[in-house]
Amino acid sequence: MFDLSQKLNELSQQGLYRSRRIIESPQGINLICDGKPVINFCSNDYLGLANHPDVINAFKSAADKFGVGSGSAHLICGHSNAHHALEEELAAFTGRDRALLFSTGYMANMGTISALVGRGDTVFEDRLNHASLLDGGLLSGAKFKRYTHADAEYLDNLLAKADGNKLIVTDGVFSMDGDTAPLQVLSDIAKKHSSWVMVDDAHGLGVLGEHGGGILEQMGLNQDDVQVLVGTLGKAFGTFGAFVAGSEDLIETLIQKARPYIYTTALPPAIAEATRTSLKIIQTESWRRDKLRKLTGYFKSGAEQLGLPLMVSTSPIQPILVGSSEQAVAASNGLYDRGFLVGAIRPPTVPKNSARLRITLSAMHEEQHIDQLLDALEKPCYDEYL
Ligand SMILES: *Cc1c(COP(=O)(O)O)cnc(C)c1O
């Protein structure tokens, strides 16, 4: 018999129960959350584009032109000229031959890994990879090898013993830690073993690189170094959806074989048009990245002065390590009472005993918001939460 209520009670006792707060305002720094005004420190809308007037206008006029629904999958009659133009612009933006839109990042990862490897092949994944990358690896049916976080030497040894086609899969910027993958080394090792590298840059695109091209732009890695790039549109782009970029043959393979691409309805074309406007802002308004970098430095030095347990990240993802899940939830609730929205991230999203407050910064924050958060986090008060 299903005893769901007992299972739910167990989750609750372990501090692992998850619940949703209801937001009644647009995304931004100031949210109305369960009826209460709070300052937002947990969104992935790093550049403040989710509620940008130009993006909203592009969405509205495209809805007038295209309507709301796309009507079907891309391969039937859902692939509009808005989707097509966005794909061409994303390919140019990332310096790849082609790009292919997916409805979500989760689906892009599931679809891409399982289209590229299968029985007889081997997929290598960083232990701290996003759930969708791990799930994609498991779904593929390939031999599934996880390597210690960012440990190139360990990976090198695994690759030497592997069979079939080999695919190394990693987050670019790790979503719950904020640190970056050692991509130059990974790419060198991959070449040595005739492996491919797939990078999910959900948190780097728009944020890193002089033109917002993400971690690959920052590290100067091209399509020969990293064959498969995944980007999501719901984070720095402020809209919704995802894409994969790479060679002509890669994209054609995904169109033929990626089931989460083939068997799902295309994004609404108005989302694609809104995203084209986001992309222009990302490329032209580098002040947003500059400001975000400054705010990140400002937060880090303030938090260091307070002796808070920061992690190694230099990205706008700035987790504070807590350890126990119960304490992370208590800290998050304490901050909420003081008017700050900060998520408590717990297992299985992160490894056991490494629950944390995941603070994220946005170009829309001001130093004064950070001062207020640091005030609330000041050591004695932080310890009180725990
Ligand atoms: C958010 C995220 C995804 C999923 O993207 P969605 O478009 O939200 O489904 C995939 N990978 C990483 C690293 C992410 O952070």
PDB file of C-alpha atoms and ligand atoms in Angstrom, residues 44 46 102-109 129-133 170-176 200-203 230-235 240-242 317 358, ligand 1:
ATOM      1  CA  ASN A  44      18.054  33.643 -11.005  1.00  0.00           C
ATOM      2  CA  TYR A  46      20.535  38.023 -12.556  1.00  0.00           C
ATOM      3  CA  PHE A 102      13.991  23.378 -26.247  1.00  0.00           C
ATOM      4  CA  SER A 103      10.960  24.028 -24.058  1.00  0.00           C
ATOM      5  CA  THR A 104      12.958  23.842 -20.811  1.00  0.00           C
ATOM      6  CA  GLY A 105      16.538  23.336 -19.703  1.00  0.00           C
ATOM      7  CA  TYR A 106      15.525  20.145 -17.968  1.00  0.00           C
ATOM      8  CA  MET A 107      14.304  18.750 -21.275  1.00  0.00           C
ATOM      9  CA  ALA A 108      17.333  20.037 -23.196  1.00  0.00           C
ATOM     10  CA  ASN A 109      19.623  18.073 -20.885  1.00  0.00           C
ATOM     11  CA  ASN A 129      25.943  18.498 -11.586  1.00  0.00           C
ATOM     12  CA  HIS A 130      22.390  19.793 -11.834  1.00  0.00           C
ATOM     13  CA  ALA A 131      19.683  17.141 -11.385  1.00  0.00           C
ATOM     14  CA  SER A 132      18.635  17.383 -15.035  1.00  0.00           C
ATOM     15  CA  LEU A 133      22.137  16.428 -16.200  1.00  0.00           C
ATOM     16  CA  THR A 170      29.338  19.406 -16.411  1.00  0.00           C
ATOM     17  CA  ASP A 171      27.686  22.571 -15.152  1.00  0.00           C
ATOM     18  CA  GLY A 172      29.633  25.660 -16.284  1.00  0.00           C
ATOM     19  CA  VAL A 173      28.838  27.636 -13.138  1.00  0.00           C
ATOM     20  CA  PHE A 174      27.659  25.176 -10.485  1.00  0.00           C
ATOM     21  CA  SER A 175      24.097  26.096  -9.649  1.00  0.00           C
ATOM     22  CA  MET A 176      24.158  25.523  -5.896  1.00  0.00           C
ATOM     23  CA  ASP A 200      25.376  23.430 -19.147  1.00  0.00           C
ATOM     24  CA  ASP A 201      25.943  27.159 -18.692  1.00  0.00           C
ATOM     25  CA  ALA A 202      22.544  27.995 -17.195  1.00  0.00           C
ATOM     26  CA  HIS A 203      24.152  30.376 -14.680  1.00  0.00           C
ATOM     27  CA  VAL A 230      23.362  24.158 -23.220  1.00  0.00           C
ATOM     28  CA  GLY A 231      21.886  27.494 -22.205  1.00  0.00           C
ATOM     29  CA  THR A 232      18.676  28.275 -20.362  1.00  0.00           C
ATOM     30  CA  LEU A 233      16.473  31.277 -21.018  1.00  0.00           C
ATOM     31  CA  GLY A 234      14.647  31.423 -17.678  1.00  0.00           C
ATOM     32  CA  LYS A 235      17.617  32.821 -15.751  1.00  0.00           C
ATOM     33  CA  PHE A 240      11.607  30.878 -20.439  1.00  0.00           C
ATOM     34  CA  GLY A 241      12.972  27.920 -22.360  1.00  0.00           C
ATOM     35  CA  ALA A 242      16.424  26.687 -23.288  1.00  0.00           C
ATOM     36  CA  ILE A 317      25.555  32.750  -6.508  1.00  0.00           C
ATOM     37  CA  ARG A 358      21.670  30.202  -1.387  1.00  0.00           C
TER      38      ARG A 358
HETATM   39  C1  LIG B   1      17.771  25.811 -13.943  1.00  0.00           C
HETATM   40  C2  LIG B   1      18.723  24.834 -14.486  1.00  0.00           C
HETATM   41  C3  LIG B   1      18.321  23.914 -15.449  1.00  0.00           C
HETATM   42  C4  LIG B   1      16.881  23.744 -15.857  1.00  0.00           C
HETATM   43  O1  LIG B   1      16.474  24.754 -16.699  1.00  0.00           O
HETATM   44  P1  LIG B   1      14.908  25.024 -16.842  1.00  0.00           P
HETATM   45  O2  LIG B   1      14.776  25.806 -18.083  1.00  0.00           O
HETATM   46  O3  LIG B   1      14.523  25.781 -15.617  1.00  0.00           O
HETATM   47  O4  LIG B   1      14.233  23.687 -16.911  1.00  0.00           O
HETATM   48  C5  LIG B   1      19.271  23.107 -16.018  1.00  0.00           C
HETATM   49  N1  LIG B   1      20.559  23.178 -15.632  1.00  0.00           N
HETATM   50  C6  LIG B   1      20.978  24.024 -14.680  1.00  0.00           C
HETATM   51  C7  LIG B   1      22.422  24.048 -14.291  1.00  0.00           C
HETATM   52  C8  LIG B   1      20.068  24.875 -14.068  1.00  0.00           C
HETATM   53  O5  LIG B   1      20.467  25.687 -13.104  1.00  0.00           O
END
